[in-house]
Coordinates of C-alpha atoms in Angstrom, one line a residue:
M1 CA 175.2 140.4 -63.0
T2 CA 174.2 136.7 -61.8
Q3 CA 175.5 134.0 -64.1
P4 CA 172.7 131.8 -65.7
E5 CA 172.3 128.4 -64.2
I6 CA 173.7 125.3 -65.7
L7 CA 172.3 121.8 -65.4
A8 CA 174.5 118.9 -65.8
V9 CA 172.8 116.1 -67.6
F10 CA 174.1 112.7 -68.3
A11 CA 172.0 110.7 -70.8
D12 CA 172.0 107.6 -72.5
A13 CA 173.5 107.9 -76.1
S14 CA 169.9 106.8 -77.4
F15 CA 168.6 110.3 -76.3
E16 CA 171.0 112.4 -78.2
D17 CA 168.6 113.4 -81.0
A18 CA 165.8 114.0 -78.3
F19 CA 167.9 116.4 -76.2
A20 CA 169.1 118.3 -79.2
K21 CA 165.4 119.4 -79.2
I22 CA 164.7 119.4 -75.6
A23 CA 167.7 121.7 -74.5
P24 CA 166.8 124.7 -76.4
L25 CA 163.3 124.5 -75.3
F26 CA 164.3 124.1 -71.7
K27 CA 166.4 127.2 -72.1
E28 CA 163.7 129.0 -73.4
K29 CA 161.5 128.2 -70.6
S30 CA 164.0 128.2 -67.7
G31 CA 166.8 130.4 -68.7
C32 CA 169.0 127.4 -67.8
S33 CA 171.3 125.7 -70.1
L34 CA 171.8 121.9 -70.2
Q35 CA 175.4 120.6 -70.0
L36 CA 175.1 117.4 -71.9
T37 CA 177.1 114.3 -71.5
F38 CA 176.1 111.2 -73.7
G39 CA 177.2 107.6 -73.4
Q40 CA 176.2 104.2 -72.3
S41 CA 174.1 104.2 -69.2
G42 CA 176.2 101.6 -67.4
A43 CA 179.4 103.7 -68.1
L44 CA 177.6 106.9 -67.0
R45 CA 176.4 105.4 -63.8
T46 CA 180.0 104.3 -63.2
D47 CA 181.1 107.7 -63.7
I48 CA 178.5 109.1 -61.1
E49 CA 179.5 106.6 -58.8
G50 CA 183.1 108.0 -59.1
L51 CA 181.6 111.4 -58.0
M52 CA 181.4 113.2 -61.4
P53 CA 179.1 116.1 -61.0
C54 CA 175.7 115.3 -62.4
D55 CA 172.2 116.8 -61.8
V56 CA 169.9 114.7 -63.8
F57 CA 170.7 111.1 -65.1
C58 CA 168.5 110.1 -67.8
S59 CA 169.0 106.2 -68.6
A60 CA 167.6 103.6 -71.1
D61 CA 166.7 101.3 -68.4
E62 CA 165.6 101.3 -64.6
A63 CA 168.4 99.4 -63.3
S64 CA 171.2 102.0 -63.3
P65 CA 169.3 104.8 -61.6
A66 CA 167.7 102.3 -59.3
A67 CA 171.4 100.9 -58.2
L68 CA 172.4 104.8 -57.6
Q69 CA 169.3 105.2 -55.4
K70 CA 170.0 101.9 -53.5
A71 CA 173.5 103.2 -52.9
V72 CA 172.1 106.3 -51.6
K73 CA 174.0 108.2 -54.5
A74 CA 170.6 109.4 -56.2
H75 CA 167.0 110.1 -55.3
E76 CA 163.6 110.8 -56.9
L77 CA 163.4 108.2 -59.7
F78 CA 161.0 109.0 -62.4
A79 CA 160.0 107.1 -65.6
F80 CA 159.7 109.4 -68.7
A81 CA 159.9 107.3 -71.9
G82 CA 159.5 104.0 -73.3
N83 CA 161.2 102.0 -76.2
R84 CA 161.3 98.6 -78.0
L85 CA 164.0 96.5 -79.7
V86 CA 164.0 95.7 -83.4
V87 CA 166.0 93.5 -85.7
A88 CA 167.9 95.4 -88.3
T89 CA 169.6 93.9 -91.5
R90 CA 170.9 95.2 -94.6
S91 CA 168.6 95.5 -97.5
E92 CA 169.5 92.1 -99.2
R93 CA 167.2 89.7 -100.8
R94 CA 167.8 86.9 -98.4
F95 CA 166.3 89.2 -95.6
Q96 CA 163.3 90.7 -97.3
N97 CA 160.8 87.7 -96.7
Q98 CA 162.1 86.8 -93.3
D99 CA 160.7 87.9 -90.0
W100 CA 162.6 88.5 -86.7
A101 CA 162.4 84.8 -85.7
D102 CA 163.6 83.5 -89.1
I103 CA 166.7 85.7 -88.7
L104 CA 167.5 85.1 -85.1
C105 CA 166.8 81.5 -84.7
D106 CA 169.0 80.6 -87.7
P107 CA 172.2 79.4 -86.0
S108 CA 174.1 80.7 -89.1
T109 CA 173.0 84.2 -88.3
T110 CA 175.7 86.2 -86.5
I111 CA 174.0 88.8 -84.4
G112 CA 175.5 92.2 -83.4
M113 CA 174.5 93.6 -80.0
S114 CA 175.7 96.2 -77.5
T115 CA 177.6 95.0 -74.3
P116 CA 175.5 93.9 -71.4
R117 CA 176.1 95.6 -67.9
V118 CA 177.5 98.5 -69.8
S119 CA 174.7 99.4 -72.3
P120 CA 171.1 98.7 -71.5
E121 CA 170.4 98.2 -75.2
G122 CA 172.9 95.0 -74.5
D123 CA 170.9 94.1 -71.3
W124 CA 167.7 94.2 -73.1
S125 CA 169.0 92.2 -76.0
A126 CA 170.2 89.5 -73.4
L127 CA 166.8 89.5 -72.0
L128 CA 165.1 89.3 -75.6
F129 CA 167.2 86.0 -76.2
K130 CA 165.9 84.5 -73.1
N131 CA 162.3 85.4 -74.0
I132 CA 162.7 83.8 -77.5
A133 CA 163.6 80.5 -75.8
K134 CA 160.5 80.7 -73.5
A135 CA 158.1 81.9 -76.2
L136 CA 159.4 79.5 -79.1
P137 CA 160.2 76.3 -77.2
G138 CA 159.7 74.2 -80.2
R139 CA 161.5 76.3 -82.6
L140 CA 164.9 75.2 -84.0
G141 CA 167.7 77.3 -82.8
S142 CA 165.4 79.3 -80.3
R143 CA 167.5 78.3 -77.2
I144 CA 170.8 79.0 -78.7
V145 CA 170.3 82.7 -80.0
G146 CA 172.6 84.4 -77.6
Q147 CA 175.3 81.8 -78.6
H148 CA 175.8 83.4 -82.0
A149 CA 175.5 87.1 -80.8
V150 CA 178.5 89.4 -80.6
A151 CA 179.0 92.5 -78.5
L152 CA 180.2 95.3 -80.5
I153 CA 179.2 98.6 -78.9
G154 CA 180.3 99.5 -75.3
G155 CA 182.6 98.1 -72.9
N156 CA 186.2 97.2 -74.1
H157 CA 184.9 95.9 -77.5
T158 CA 185.2 99.2 -79.3
D159 CA 186.3 102.8 -78.6
E160 CA 185.2 104.0 -82.1
Q161 CA 182.7 107.1 -82.2
L162 CA 179.7 106.5 -84.3
D163 CA 179.8 110.1 -85.4
R164 CA 176.1 110.2 -86.5
E165 CA 176.1 106.7 -87.9
T166 CA 173.4 104.4 -86.0
G167 CA 174.6 101.5 -83.9
A168 CA 173.0 99.2 -86.1
H169 CA 174.7 100.4 -89.3
F170 CA 178.1 100.4 -87.5
M171 CA 177.4 96.7 -86.3
L172 CA 176.4 95.5 -89.7
S173 CA 179.6 97.1 -91.5
H174 CA 181.6 94.7 -89.5
E175 CA 182.5 91.5 -91.5
G176 CA 180.5 88.5 -90.6
I177 CA 177.6 90.3 -88.8
D178 CA 174.2 89.6 -90.4
A179 CA 171.7 91.2 -88.1
A180 CA 171.8 93.8 -85.2
V181 CA 169.3 93.9 -82.2
V182 CA 169.0 97.6 -81.4
F183 CA 166.6 100.2 -79.9
E184 CA 163.7 101.0 -82.1
S185 CA 163.8 104.6 -81.4
A186 CA 166.4 104.8 -84.2
A187 CA 164.0 103.7 -87.0
E188 CA 164.0 106.6 -89.0
R189 CA 167.9 107.0 -89.1
M190 CA 168.2 103.4 -89.8
K191 CA 165.7 103.4 -92.8
A192 CA 167.5 106.5 -94.0
E193 CA 170.6 104.3 -94.0
G194 CA 169.0 101.7 -96.2
L195 CA 168.6 99.1 -93.4
L196 CA 165.6 96.7 -93.3
L197 CA 163.7 96.6 -89.7
H198 CA 162.1 93.5 -88.6
P199 CA 159.7 94.2 -85.7
I200 CA 159.5 91.9 -82.6
P201 CA 156.0 91.3 -81.1
D202 CA 154.7 92.0 -77.8
G203 CA 155.0 89.2 -75.5
V204 CA 158.6 88.4 -76.9
C205 CA 160.1 92.0 -76.9
P206 CA 160.9 93.3 -73.4
K207 CA 158.8 96.0 -72.2
I208 CA 161.6 98.9 -72.1
V209 CA 161.0 101.8 -69.7
C210 CA 163.5 104.7 -69.5
W211 CA 164.1 106.3 -66.1
G212 CA 165.7 109.5 -64.7
C213 CA 167.1 110.3 -61.2
F214 CA 168.9 113.2 -59.3
P215 CA 172.3 112.1 -58.5
R216 CA 173.7 113.6 -55.2
T217 CA 176.7 114.7 -57.1
G218 CA 174.7 117.5 -58.8
K219 CA 175.4 121.1 -57.8
A220 CA 172.1 122.9 -59.5
P221 CA 169.2 123.8 -57.4
G222 CA 166.5 121.1 -56.9
S223 CA 163.8 123.4 -58.5
L224 CA 165.8 123.4 -61.8
K225 CA 166.2 119.6 -61.7
K226 CA 162.3 119.2 -61.0
E227 CA 161.6 121.7 -64.0
L228 CA 163.5 119.6 -66.4
E229 CA 161.4 116.3 -65.1
A230 CA 158.3 118.2 -65.5
L231 CA 159.4 119.3 -69.1
L232 CA 160.1 115.7 -69.9
L233 CA 156.8 114.5 -68.9
S234 CA 154.8 117.4 -70.1
P235 CA 152.8 117.0 -73.3
E236 CA 155.3 119.1 -75.1
G237 CA 158.3 117.1 -73.7
Q238 CA 156.5 113.8 -74.7
T239 CA 155.7 115.0 -78.1
L240 CA 159.5 115.7 -78.8
L241 CA 160.5 112.3 -77.3
Q242 CA 158.0 110.5 -79.4
G243 CA 158.9 112.6 -82.5
C244 CA 162.3 110.9 -81.9
G245 CA 161.1 107.4 -82.0
F246 CA 160.3 106.9 -78.2
L247 CA 157.2 105.4 -76.8
P248 CA 154.9 107.5 -74.2
A249 CA 155.8 107.4 -70.5
P250 CA 154.0 104.4 -68.9
A251 CA 151.5 105.8 -66.5
N252 CA 152.0 103.0 -63.9
A253 CA 155.8 102.7 -63.8

């Protein structure tokens, strides 16, 4: 009897909840199981460059899949979801009447973030800090937001596992951290942890697009890879992704 196909999928940690729902649906439709590996997109890209077998790579940015494509180590890039950044704080009185700018532009605020060049969340946060300086040129503290930000997730900064704890909750549990800049897709989980969320407006918040690609280290048939891409982009797949806090796939990406 022929063994069922297995599709090796590397996905950014932000997609863990979404793939918990997508995997059984894909198995039902294709008969193929997903072998899921989660982590920071930059670290996963390094693994793929080191020839780790991967059929489909789902990243929280375009940079990592595009770099693999440029190095001729992946092909067929596709955009499949969007996201936003949000400022998370503890539910303390001092934060209840403050907006995102009040918090981030205050030089006394210590900000937790993910590690740039390892985690797209960190790269997007760094871009946010640059956007703030441009958008609020007359605002005291707007030009130095990044100077009081501390990378706490990814890279060499921590090896701890979050174990169902959101990155925001993990960072805010560190002494001295007042706020965390994180993906908004985890909003419901952060609210359940008792955190306050402070939305960042369009024009300041980076436009985040999540991309996938097919690394050349994969062993599964191309038809199965395309089937997962089709599911992610289908109305059913988009509903599952949006139910986990992601935005629709951009039509013009």
